[in-house]
Amino acid sequence: MVESKCRKVVCPAICSVVGLSLIIVAAAIIGLGTMNTVINNMIAKELVTSLDSAAFSEWMNPAPPIYMQYWFFNVTNPDEVVKGEKPILKEVGPVAYQLLQPRFDVAFFTNDTVQYKYNHTLIFNQEHSAVLPTQPIIQLNLPLITVTTMLKQKKLPAIAGKLIAALVKNWGDSALFVNHTMEEFLFGYDDPIFTEINKIVKDLVPPQFGLFYGYNNTDDGVYLVNTGRKDITQVNMLERWNYNKTLSWWGTDQANMINGTDGVFMSSGIKKTDTLYIYNSDVCRSIFLTFEKETKVLGIDTWRFRVPAAVFESPASNIDNRGFCIGYPNNCLLDGVMDISVCQQGAPVAMSCPHFYMADKSYQTGVVGMHPDKKLHETFLDIEPMTGAIFSADKRLQMNVVLQPSDTFEQMKNLNNTVFPIAWLNESVVLDEGSADLFKTQVLRNIKVVTSLQYLVLAIGIFIFVLTIVLLACNTFLRKDEKDEYKIINKSDSSSVLNEDT
């Protein structure tokens, strides 16, 4: 009987202690974020850049397809522009190419860094194109304008100026406007001016002209990044580009800083309050992005970071950008347009968002045909915050020429000062369904399992504790009934004895 009472009392007590302990442990794990730490450590182990990392093959050759789309602005009134009238432009495109950029010449170092290059290969893609590469376009004679600027800056010998002036008179193709296909404008065409100057000074100009001449099957420099072995938050962070810790083109130390990643992978453990930096060799500087909103890509939760207006603001609006204006405070462009001639061998090239989106209104109205639209023309990245993987992106830039009148050539004497749009590009990344399914099964599923464990422990603890309380209550109730029944029986027996005595 004593043993039975012990079981009724001790066993529920033990169960209640076990249940309560599980509740306390689970609550502590949830409250302290222990499982988040476990998850972050799991992810960190996979994201470290190393030969034995599970993500190494993906790092070497990223799976999501990258497409380069190009739109050109066709000049519909070239004769009037020569006379000083406003250019009328019509957007033509896109012509699209798939960009393959595997890393190569990879070398790991003992200080937890890895060095590599990107091999850029463009393959025409009909599916994402609206026109063919053979689409003709009338645009500025960029070799002529480039050489004009180089003569003005005295980067060419005087004899070259006389030679060029003679060429302009003899070759009609050296007029202010030329007609070439989109493919020729992009990747190169024979130009008489460049051909002749290249014979004199080969280092200053190539034998052909193209906006992306020499881009195909080449690299854009040597990258050195952190592997994240000691600190996973530093994974993919740039340490050097082309063997240099800083740039040398700009006017301040801040402007010359090489910040962030190369833009293919971001660092892990991103927060909404973070400012993300990317080094972009196209604009010869690091740019930054800020959080805008939560998004989804094929059912995967992502955060959208976008390039704000502050990146391309003039020093008058954003003093931090004074280093990007050579000669500050003089000769600075207005908001939304950045002169990059210092890293383009003096060619008068300026970058902006397409259609001068977020730029000063004077640029938008300086030519006819600009229709800025946030949805079509902003740059953004949709990033999975735990891993830093980019699952969707549109990186958009417009190439412009700072056009000025010149007495060197007859057709340039009456020109208006204009930031003249040439073309714009969109480097887009969209996660394919195969990669999305792989991420869900190999990453998200494991995270859900680990996360669910803490709530499972909590649920089991609550269940045991509640069940114990119920059992104790039932036992108490049953014992009370037994006592009441015993009292009734005793009372009945006592009455029987009294009657017999009587």
Short mmCIF file of C-alpha atoms in Angstrom, two decimals:
data_model
loop_
_atom_site.label_atom_id
_atom_site.label_comp_id
_atom_site.label_asym_id
_atom_site.label_seq_id
_atom_site.Cartn_x
_atom_site.Cartn_y
_atom_site.Cartn_z
CA MET A 1 0.00 0.00 0.00
CA VAL A 2 2.88 2.35 0.84
CA GLU A 3 4.53 1.43 -2.46
CA SER A 4 1.33 2.25 -4.33
CA LYS A 5 1.09 5.63 -2.64
CA CYS A 6 4.71 6.36 -3.58
CA ARG A 7 3.97 5.61 -7.19
CA LYS A 8 0.96 7.90 -7.09
CA VAL A 9 2.94 10.75 -5.58
CA VAL A 10 6.57 10.35 -6.72
CA CYS A 11 5.97 9.47 -10.39
CA PRO A 12 3.79 12.52 -11.14
CA ALA A 13 6.28 14.69 -9.30
CA ILE A 14 9.13 13.39 -11.45
CA CYS A 15 7.08 13.87 -14.63
CA SER A 16 6.15 17.42 -13.64
CA VAL A 17 9.82 18.24 -12.99
CA VAL A 18 10.81 16.73 -16.37
CA GLY A 19 8.06 18.60 -18.20
CA LEU A 20 8.84 21.89 -16.47
CA SER A 21 12.56 21.43 -17.21
CA LEU A 22 11.84 20.88 -20.90
CA ILE A 23 9.69 24.01 -20.96
CA ILE A 24 12.43 26.07 -19.28
CA VAL A 25 15.15 24.70 -21.60
CA ALA A 26 13.05 25.28 -24.74
CA ALA A 27 12.07 28.77 -23.59
CA ALA A 28 15.73 29.60 -22.91
CA ILE A 29 16.79 28.29 -26.32
CA ILE A 30 14.10 30.35 -28.07
CA GLY A 31 14.66 33.44 -25.92
CA LEU A 32 18.43 33.43 -26.26
CA GLY A 33 18.34 32.65 -29.97
CA THR A 34 20.49 29.55 -29.49
CA MET A 35 19.04 27.82 -32.52
CA ASN A 36 19.71 30.91 -34.63
CA THR A 37 23.33 30.64 -33.59
CA VAL A 38 23.33 26.94 -34.52
CA ILE A 39 21.76 27.75 -37.90
CA ASN A 40 24.23 30.57 -38.55
CA ASN A 41 27.12 28.25 -37.72
CA MET A 42 25.71 25.61 -40.10
CA ILE A 43 25.44 28.17 -42.89
CA ALA A 44 28.85 29.66 -42.11
CA LYS A 45 30.50 26.27 -42.41
CA GLU A 46 29.05 25.85 -45.91
CA LEU A 47 29.80 29.41 -47.10
CA VAL A 48 33.51 29.55 -46.28
CA THR A 49 35.34 29.71 -49.59
CA SER A 50 37.59 26.66 -49.74
CA LEU A 51 38.32 23.72 -52.01
CA ASP A 52 36.37 21.36 -49.73
CA SER A 53 33.37 23.68 -49.27
CA ALA A 54 30.00 22.35 -50.44
CA ALA A 55 29.39 25.67 -52.19
CA PHE A 56 32.77 25.80 -53.97
CA SER A 57 31.50 24.61 -57.36
CA GLU A 58 28.69 27.18 -57.19
CA TRP A 59 31.23 29.87 -56.27
CA MET A 60 33.43 28.90 -59.23
CA ASN A 61 30.57 28.95 -61.72
CA PRO A 62 27.33 30.51 -60.40
CA ALA A 63 24.23 28.60 -61.54
CA PRO A 64 21.57 31.33 -62.00
CA PRO A 65 21.76 32.51 -65.63
CA ILE A 66 22.93 36.07 -66.23
CA TYR A 67 21.64 38.05 -69.22
CA MET A 68 23.06 41.25 -70.66
CA GLN A 69 20.44 43.31 -72.50
CA TYR A 70 21.35 46.41 -74.49
CA TRP A 71 19.14 49.26 -75.71
CA PHE A 72 20.45 51.95 -78.08
CA PHE A 73 19.13 55.44 -78.69
CA ASN A 74 18.71 55.95 -82.43
CA VAL A 75 19.19 59.59 -83.49
CA THR A 76 16.31 60.53 -85.82
CA ASN A 77 17.45 64.11 -86.61
CA PRO A 78 21.25 64.02 -87.03
CA ASP A 79 21.39 66.95 -89.51
CA GLU A 80 19.44 69.19 -87.14
CA VAL A 81 21.70 68.29 -84.20
CA VAL A 82 24.73 69.43 -86.20
CA LYS A 83 22.97 72.80 -86.62
CA GLY A 84 22.49 73.13 -82.87
CA GLU A 85 19.00 71.71 -82.39
CA LYS A 86 17.86 69.36 -79.63
CA PRO A 87 18.50 65.64 -80.36
CA ILE A 88 15.40 63.48 -80.94
CA LEU A 89 16.08 59.92 -79.79
CA LYS A 90 14.16 56.68 -80.19
CA GLU A 91 14.97 53.70 -77.98
CA VAL A 92 15.71 50.50 -79.91
CA GLY A 93 16.15 47.09 -78.29
CA PRO A 94 16.90 45.08 -76.42
CA VAL A 95 19.46 42.83 -78.02
CA ALA A 96 20.33 40.19 -75.42
CA TYR A 97 23.29 37.95 -74.65
CA GLN A 98 23.77 35.32 -71.99
CA LEU A 99 26.81 36.13 -69.88
CA LEU A 100 29.02 33.26 -68.80
CA GLN A 101 31.61 34.34 -66.24
CA PRO A 102 33.30 31.41 -64.49
CA ARG A 103 36.18 32.23 -62.20
CA PHE A 104 39.65 31.16 -63.31
CA ASP A 105 43.29 31.53 -62.23
CA VAL A 106 42.09 30.81 -58.69
CA ALA A 107 44.77 30.85 -55.99
CA PHE A 108 44.31 30.42 -52.22
CA PHE A 109 46.67 32.10 -49.76
CA THR A 110 47.53 31.33 -46.13
CA ASN A 111 46.15 34.68 -44.90
CA ASP A 112 42.58 33.48 -45.63
CA THR A 113 42.25 35.20 -49.00
CA VAL A 114 41.61 33.88 -52.49
CA GLN A 115 42.57 35.47 -55.80
CA TYR A 116 40.74 35.03 -59.12
CA LYS A 117 39.61 36.52 -62.42
CA TYR A 118 36.31 36.36 -64.30
CA ASN A 119 36.26 35.11 -67.88
CA HIS A 120 33.47 37.03 -69.64
CA THR A 121 31.81 35.30 -72.59
CA LEU A 122 28.69 36.67 -74.28
CA ILE A 123 26.41 34.41 -76.34
CA PHE A 124 23.52 35.90 -78.32
CA ASN A 125 20.12 34.99 -76.85
CA GLN A 126 17.14 35.24 -79.16
CA GLU A 127 14.54 34.56 -76.44
CA HIS A 128 15.36 37.72 -74.48
CA SER A 129 15.92 39.90 -77.56
CA ALA A 130 13.45 42.16 -79.35
CA VAL A 131 15.84 42.94 -82.24
CA LEU A 132 18.75 41.23 -83.95
CA PRO A 133 22.40 42.23 -83.44
CA THR A 134 22.36 43.41 -87.09
CA GLN A 135 19.82 46.16 -86.25
CA PRO A 136 21.20 49.44 -87.73
CA ILE A 137 21.58 52.45 -85.45
CA ILE A 138 22.48 56.08 -86.13
CA GLN A 139 24.59 57.46 -83.31
CA LEU A 140 27.43 59.82 -82.53
CA ASN A 141 30.81 59.18 -84.09
CA LEU A 142 32.37 58.31 -80.76
CA PRO A 143 35.93 57.86 -82.08
CA LEU A 144 35.81 61.40 -83.49
CA ILE A 145 34.51 62.85 -80.22
CA THR A 146 37.04 60.85 -78.20
CA VAL A 147 39.93 62.08 -80.32
CA THR A 148 38.62 65.65 -80.13
CA THR A 149 38.70 65.45 -76.34
CA MET A 150 42.17 63.92 -76.36
CA LEU A 151 43.46 66.75 -78.58
CA LYS A 152 41.89 69.31 -76.25
CA GLN A 153 43.61 67.65 -73.29
CA LYS A 154 46.87 67.49 -75.29
CA LYS A 155 47.03 63.72 -74.96
CA LEU A 156 47.82 63.44 -78.69
CA PRO A 157 50.72 65.06 -80.56
CA ALA A 158 49.88 68.12 -82.71
CA ILE A 159 50.69 66.23 -85.91
CA ALA A 160 47.88 63.80 -85.03
CA GLY A 161 45.40 66.71 -85.04
CA LYS A 162 46.36 67.71 -88.56
CA LEU A 163 46.17 64.09 -89.71
CA ILE A 164 42.71 63.67 -88.19
CA ALA A 165 41.43 66.90 -89.73
CA ALA A 166 42.53 65.60 -93.14
CA LEU A 167 40.82 62.29 -92.52
CA VAL A 168 37.56 63.99 -91.60
CA LYS A 169 37.51 65.79 -94.94
CA ASN A 170 38.37 62.70 -96.97
CA TRP A 171 36.18 60.05 -95.28
CA GLY A 172 32.47 60.53 -95.00
CA ASP A 173 32.39 57.95 -92.20
CA SER A 174 34.17 60.48 -90.05
CA ALA A 175 31.16 62.77 -89.93
CA LEU A 176 29.59 63.58 -86.57
CA PHE A 177 27.02 60.78 -86.93
CA VAL A 178 27.60 57.27 -88.23
CA ASN A 179 25.42 54.29 -89.08
CA HIS A 180 26.44 50.89 -87.71
CA THR A 181 24.76 47.77 -86.39
CA MET A 182 24.15 47.34 -82.67
CA GLU A 183 26.69 44.53 -82.61
CA GLU A 184 29.32 46.76 -84.20
CA PHE A 185 28.66 49.56 -81.73
CA LEU A 186 28.97 47.07 -78.89
CA PHE A 187 31.96 44.97 -79.85
CA GLY A 188 33.87 46.92 -82.46
CA TYR A 189 34.07 48.18 -86.02
CA ASP A 190 36.89 49.50 -88.19
CA ASP A 191 37.17 53.24 -87.80
CA PRO A 192 39.58 55.20 -90.03
CA ILE A 193 40.52 57.66 -87.28
CA PHE A 194 41.35 54.99 -84.71
CA THR A 195 43.12 52.90 -87.33
CA GLU A 196 45.47 55.71 -88.29
CA ILE A 197 46.10 56.95 -84.74
CA ASN A 198 46.78 53.39 -83.61
CA LYS A 199 49.61 53.28 -86.16
CA ILE A 200 51.19 56.33 -84.49
CA VAL A 201 50.47 55.73 -80.78
CA LYS A 202 49.23 52.18 -80.16
CA ASP A 203 48.84 52.57 -76.41
CA LEU A 204 46.30 55.40 -76.59
CA VAL A 205 43.58 53.93 -78.81
CA PRO A 206 42.75 50.41 -80.05
CA PRO A 207 42.66 49.57 -83.78
CA GLN A 208 38.84 49.29 -83.64
CA PHE A 209 36.14 51.09 -81.71
CA GLY A 210 33.36 49.49 -79.65
CA LEU A 211 31.67 50.32 -76.37
CA PHE A 212 32.71 46.87 -75.12
CA TYR A 213 35.61 46.28 -77.46
CA GLY A 214 37.77 43.46 -76.14
CA TYR A 215 35.18 42.46 -73.50
CA ASN A 216 34.32 39.02 -74.91
CA ASN A 217 36.57 36.21 -73.66
CA THR A 218 38.52 38.57 -71.42
CA ASP A 219 38.54 39.57 -67.75
CA ASP A 220 38.03 42.87 -65.93
CA GLY A 221 40.94 42.56 -63.55
CA VAL A 222 42.33 40.49 -60.68
CA TYR A 223 40.18 40.18 -57.56
CA LEU A 224 41.46 39.28 -54.08
CA VAL A 225 38.73 38.54 -51.51
CA ASN A 226 38.39 37.20 -47.98
CA THR A 227 37.49 33.51 -47.69
CA GLY A 228 35.53 34.03 -44.44
CA ARG A 229 37.41 31.27 -42.63
CA LYS A 230 38.10 33.35 -39.50
CA ASP A 231 35.09 35.67 -39.77
CA ILE A 232 32.20 34.55 -41.97
CA THR A 233 30.81 38.09 -42.11
CA GLN A 234 33.86 38.99 -44.22
CA VAL A 235 33.37 36.25 -46.83
CA ASN A 236 33.63 37.57 -50.40
CA MET A 237 34.74 41.01 -49.15
CA LEU A 238 37.26 42.61 -51.49
CA GLU A 239 40.77 43.19 -50.18
CA ARG A 240 42.42 44.20 -53.47
CA TRP A 241 41.57 44.78 -57.11
CA ASN A 242 44.33 44.54 -59.70
CA TYR A 243 46.77 44.10 -56.79
CA ASN A 244 45.83 47.49 -55.28
CA LYS A 245 44.08 48.19 -51.98
CA THR A 246 42.71 51.48 -53.28
CA LEU A 247 41.95 53.18 -56.60
CA SER A 248 43.94 56.11 -57.95
CA TRP A 249 41.48 57.89 -60.27
CA TRP A 250 39.47 59.99 -57.85
CA GLY A 251 40.06 63.10 -55.79
CA THR A 252 39.67 61.84 -52.20
CA ASP A 253 40.72 58.81 -50.18
CA GLN A 254 37.07 58.00 -49.53
CA ALA A 255 36.22 57.98 -53.24
CA ASN A 256 39.21 55.76 -53.96
CA MET A 257 38.21 53.08 -51.44
CA ILE A 258 37.50 49.57 -52.73
CA ASN A 259 34.52 48.52 -50.63
CA GLY A 260 32.21 45.52 -50.49
CA THR A 261 32.08 42.45 -52.70
CA ASP A 262 32.35 41.93 -56.46
CA GLY A 263 28.54 41.84 -56.70
CA VAL A 264 28.17 38.16 -57.63
CA PHE A 265 27.86 37.01 -54.00
CA MET A 266 27.22 39.19 -50.96
CA SER A 267 28.38 38.52 -47.40
CA SER A 268 26.22 36.35 -45.14
CA GLY A 269 24.01 37.37 -42.22
CA ILE A 270 22.67 40.55 -43.81
CA LYS A 271 20.53 42.92 -41.73
CA LYS A 272 17.92 45.35 -43.00
CA THR A 273 19.90 48.23 -41.50
CA ASP A 274 23.05 47.30 -43.44
CA THR A 275 24.49 49.41 -46.23
CA LEU A 276 25.79 46.98 -48.84
CA TYR A 277 28.78 47.90 -51.02
CA ILE A 278 29.74 46.53 -54.43
CA TYR A 279 32.82 47.34 -56.45
CA ASN A 280 31.76 47.92 -60.07
CA SER A 281 34.52 48.10 -62.65
CA ASP A 282 32.07 49.54 -65.22
CA VAL A 283 31.85 52.79 -63.25
CA CYS A 284 35.37 52.51 -61.77
CA ARG A 285 34.20 52.79 -58.15
CA SER A 286 32.31 51.17 -55.28
CA ILE A 287 28.60 51.86 -55.08
CA PHE A 288 26.20 51.13 -52.24
CA LEU A 289 22.68 49.79 -51.80
CA THR A 290 20.11 50.18 -49.00
CA PHE A 291 17.14 48.06 -47.92
CA GLU A 292 13.82 48.81 -49.59
CA LYS A 293 11.35 45.99 -48.92
CA GLU A 294 10.80 42.27 -48.37
CA THR A 295 10.31 40.19 -51.52
CA LYS A 296 9.93 36.58 -52.65
CA VAL A 297 11.74 34.76 -55.47
CA LEU A 298 10.17 31.42 -56.44
CA GLY A 299 8.78 31.01 -52.93
CA ILE A 300 12.05 31.94 -51.17
CA ASP A 301 12.01 34.95 -48.81
CA THR A 302 14.42 37.67 -49.96
CA TRP A 303 15.18 41.29 -49.16
CA ARG A 304 15.40 43.95 -51.85
CA PHE A 305 18.31 46.36 -51.69
CA ARG A 306 18.41 49.20 -54.23
CA VAL A 307 20.85 51.87 -55.37
CA PRO A 308 19.62 55.17 -53.88
CA ALA A 309 19.83 58.58 -55.53
CA ALA A 310 22.71 59.54 -53.19
CA VAL A 311 25.14 57.32 -55.14
CA PHE A 312 25.15 59.59 -58.22
CA GLU A 313 24.28 62.90 -56.57
CA SER A 314 26.49 65.91 -57.30
CA PRO A 315 28.77 67.32 -54.57
CA ALA A 316 26.32 70.22 -54.24
CA SER A 317 23.68 67.75 -53.00
CA ASN A 318 25.99 65.21 -51.36
CA ILE A 319 29.37 66.47 -50.20
CA ASP A 320 30.60 62.87 -49.77
CA ASN A 321 30.70 62.66 -53.58
CA ARG A 322 33.14 65.54 -54.04
CA GLY A 323 35.93 63.07 -54.75
CA PHE A 324 34.12 61.87 -57.87
CA CYS A 325 34.27 65.34 -59.40
CA ILE A 326 37.79 65.95 -60.70
CA GLY A 327 38.47 69.65 -60.32
CA TYR A 328 35.90 70.10 -57.54
CA PRO A 329 34.20 72.51 -56.99
CA ASN A 330 34.45 73.44 -60.67
CA ASN A 331 33.08 71.55 -63.68
CA CYS A 332 30.94 69.15 -61.65
CA LEU A 333 27.97 67.54 -63.35
CA LEU A 334 24.50 67.81 -61.83
CA ASP A 335 22.64 65.16 -59.86
CA GLY A 336 22.32 61.71 -61.40
CA VAL A 337 25.24 61.79 -63.87
CA MET A 338 28.85 60.82 -63.12
CA ASP A 339 31.83 61.68 -65.29
CA ILE A 340 34.15 58.65 -65.58
CA SER A 341 36.51 60.02 -68.24
CA VAL A 342 39.42 59.75 -65.78
CA CYS A 343 39.30 55.95 -66.04
CA GLN A 344 38.46 55.85 -69.76
CA GLN A 345 41.70 57.33 -71.13
CA GLY A 346 40.07 60.75 -71.31
CA ALA A 347 37.08 59.73 -73.44
CA PRO A 348 34.15 62.01 -72.40
CA VAL A 349 32.03 59.20 -70.95
CA ALA A 350 29.44 59.77 -68.22
CA MET A 351 27.29 57.16 -66.48
CA SER A 352 23.75 57.47 -65.18
CA CYS A 353 20.63 55.43 -64.59
CA PRO A 354 18.69 54.68 -67.81
CA HIS A 355 16.66 57.57 -69.21
CA PHE A 356 18.30 59.78 -66.54
CA TYR A 357 16.15 58.21 -63.82
CA MET A 358 16.83 60.03 -60.51
CA ALA A 359 18.89 62.62 -62.43
CA ASP A 360 18.48 66.38 -62.71
CA LYS A 361 15.48 67.36 -64.86
CA SER A 362 17.71 69.37 -67.21
CA TYR A 363 19.27 66.12 -68.47
CA GLN A 364 15.86 64.55 -69.05
CA THR A 365 14.68 67.56 -71.05
CA GLY A 366 18.02 68.21 -72.80
CA VAL A 367 17.10 65.59 -75.39
CA VAL A 368 13.75 64.34 -76.68
CA GLY A 369 12.84 60.72 -75.90
CA MET A 370 13.62 60.25 -72.20
CA HIS A 371 10.94 58.46 -70.16
CA PRO A 372 12.40 57.64 -66.70
CA ASP A 373 10.54 54.90 -64.84
CA LYS A 374 11.48 53.42 -61.45
CA LYS A 375 10.21 49.95 -62.36
CA LEU A 376 12.15 49.82 -65.64
CA HIS A 377 15.28 51.79 -64.81
CA GLU A 378 16.33 51.31 -61.17
CA THR A 379 19.09 48.96 -59.98
CA PHE A 380 18.22 46.44 -57.28
CA LEU A 381 19.26 43.09 -55.80
CA ASP A 382 16.91 40.54 -54.18
CA ILE A 383 19.12 38.84 -51.59
CA GLU A 384 18.54 35.81 -49.37
CA PRO A 385 19.76 37.38 -46.09
CA MET A 386 21.13 34.31 -44.28
CA THR A 387 23.45 33.22 -47.11
CA GLY A 388 23.94 36.49 -49.00
CA ALA A 389 22.97 34.73 -52.26
CA ILE A 390 21.54 36.99 -54.98
CA PHE A 391 18.40 35.33 -56.36
CA SER A 392 17.17 38.16 -58.57
CA ALA A 393 18.84 41.34 -59.79
CA ASP A 394 18.63 44.10 -62.34
CA LYS A 395 21.82 46.15 -62.62
CA ARG A 396 21.07 49.02 -64.98
CA LEU A 397 23.43 51.67 -66.32
CA GLN A 398 23.31 54.20 -69.14
CA MET A 399 26.33 55.31 -71.15
CA ASN A 400 26.39 58.96 -72.15
CA VAL A 401 28.80 61.31 -73.87
CA VAL A 402 29.47 64.82 -72.60
CA LEU A 403 29.05 66.62 -75.93
CA GLN A 404 30.57 70.09 -76.33
CA PRO A 405 31.12 72.41 -79.30
CA SER A 406 34.62 72.37 -80.80
CA ASP A 407 36.46 74.47 -83.36
CA THR A 408 38.67 71.53 -84.28
CA PHE A 409 36.08 70.03 -86.66
CA GLU A 410 33.50 71.85 -88.73
CA GLN A 411 30.53 69.67 -87.77
CA MET A 412 31.10 70.27 -84.05
CA LYS A 413 31.17 74.09 -84.06
CA ASN A 414 27.44 74.66 -83.54
CA LEU A 415 26.71 71.87 -81.06
CA ASN A 416 24.92 72.52 -77.79
CA ASN A 417 26.41 71.42 -74.49
CA THR A 418 24.56 68.13 -73.98
CA VAL A 419 24.89 64.97 -71.94
CA PHE A 420 24.07 62.76 -74.92
CA PRO A 421 22.59 59.27 -74.23
CA ILE A 422 24.20 56.49 -76.29
CA ALA A 423 22.88 53.20 -74.90
CA TRP A 424 21.87 51.52 -71.68
CA LEU A 425 22.29 48.00 -70.35
CA ASN A 426 20.60 45.68 -67.90
CA GLU A 427 22.59 42.89 -66.29
CA SER A 428 19.81 40.66 -64.99
CA VAL A 429 19.92 37.57 -62.81
CA VAL A 430 16.86 35.38 -62.24
CA LEU A 431 17.00 32.23 -60.13
CA ASP A 432 15.96 29.17 -62.13
CA GLU A 433 13.52 26.63 -60.68
CA GLY A 434 16.16 23.90 -60.43
CA SER A 435 18.43 26.08 -58.28
CA ALA A 436 15.45 27.22 -56.22
CA ASP A 437 14.36 23.63 -55.51
CA LEU A 438 17.94 22.71 -54.59
CA PHE A 439 18.16 25.62 -52.15
CA LYS A 440 14.83 24.70 -50.58
CA THR A 441 15.80 21.04 -50.05
CA GLN A 442 19.42 21.47 -49.01
CA VAL A 443 19.25 24.71 -47.03
CA LEU A 444 15.74 25.78 -46.05
CA ARG A 445 14.58 22.27 -45.14
CA ASN A 446 17.53 21.75 -42.78
CA ILE A 447 16.91 25.16 -41.22
CA LYS A 448 13.23 24.31 -40.69
CA VAL A 449 14.16 20.99 -39.07
CA VAL A 450 16.60 22.65 -36.66
CA THR A 451 14.15 25.47 -35.92
CA SER A 452 11.30 23.02 -35.33
CA LEU A 453 13.31 21.05 -32.75
CA GLN A 454 13.14 23.87 -30.19
CA TYR A 455 9.37 24.11 -30.54
CA LEU A 456 9.03 20.32 -30.44
CA VAL A 457 10.92 20.22 -27.13
CA LEU A 458 8.69 23.02 -25.83
CA ALA A 459 5.54 21.18 -26.94
CA ILE A 460 6.67 17.90 -25.34
CA GLY A 461 7.50 19.71 -22.10
CA ILE A 462 4.11 21.44 -22.00
CA PHE A 463 2.35 18.15 -22.82
CA ILE A 464 4.15 16.23 -20.01
CA PHE A 465 3.60 19.04 -17.52
CA VAL A 466 -0.10 19.46 -18.33
CA LEU A 467 -0.63 15.69 -18.38
CA THR A 468 1.04 15.41 -14.96
CA ILE A 469 -1.17 18.14 -13.53
CA VAL A 470 -4.25 16.41 -14.92
CA LEU A 471 -3.17 13.05 -13.47
CA LEU A 472 -2.44 14.60 -10.07
CA ALA A 473 -5.83 16.28 -10.10
CA CYS A 474 -7.50 13.00 -11.04
CA ASN A 475 -5.59 11.13 -8.29
CA THR A 476 -6.56 13.75 -5.72
CA PHE A 477 -10.17 13.53 -6.78
CA LEU A 478 -10.11 9.73 -6.65
CA ARG A 479 -8.49 9.71 -3.22
CA LYS A 480 -11.14 12.10 -1.95
CA ASP A 481 -13.88 9.83 -3.28
CA GLU A 482 -12.22 6.85 -1.64
CA LYS A 483 -12.07 8.65 1.73
CA ASP A 484 -15.70 9.72 1.46
CA GLU A 485 -16.70 6.19 0.57
CA TYR A 486 -14.65 4.83 3.48
CA LYS A 487 -16.35 7.24 5.90
CA ILE A 488 -19.79 6.19 4.69
CA ILE A 489 -18.93 2.52 5.07
CA ASN A 490 -17.54 3.10 8.59
CA LYS A 491 -20.60 5.07 9.56
CA SER A 492 -22.83 2.30 8.26
CA ASP A 493 -20.90 -0.34 10.20
CA SER A 494 -21.11 1.71 13.39
CA SER A 495 -24.88 2.02 13.05
CA SER A 496 -25.21 -1.71 12.57
CA VAL A 497 -23.26 -2.42 15.78
CA LEU A 498 -25.41 0.00 17.80
CA ASN A 499 -28.61 -1.65 16.58
CA GLU A 500 -27.37 -5.07 17.55
CA ASP A 501 -26.51 -3.84 21.07
CA THR A 502 -29.92 -2.43 21.47
#
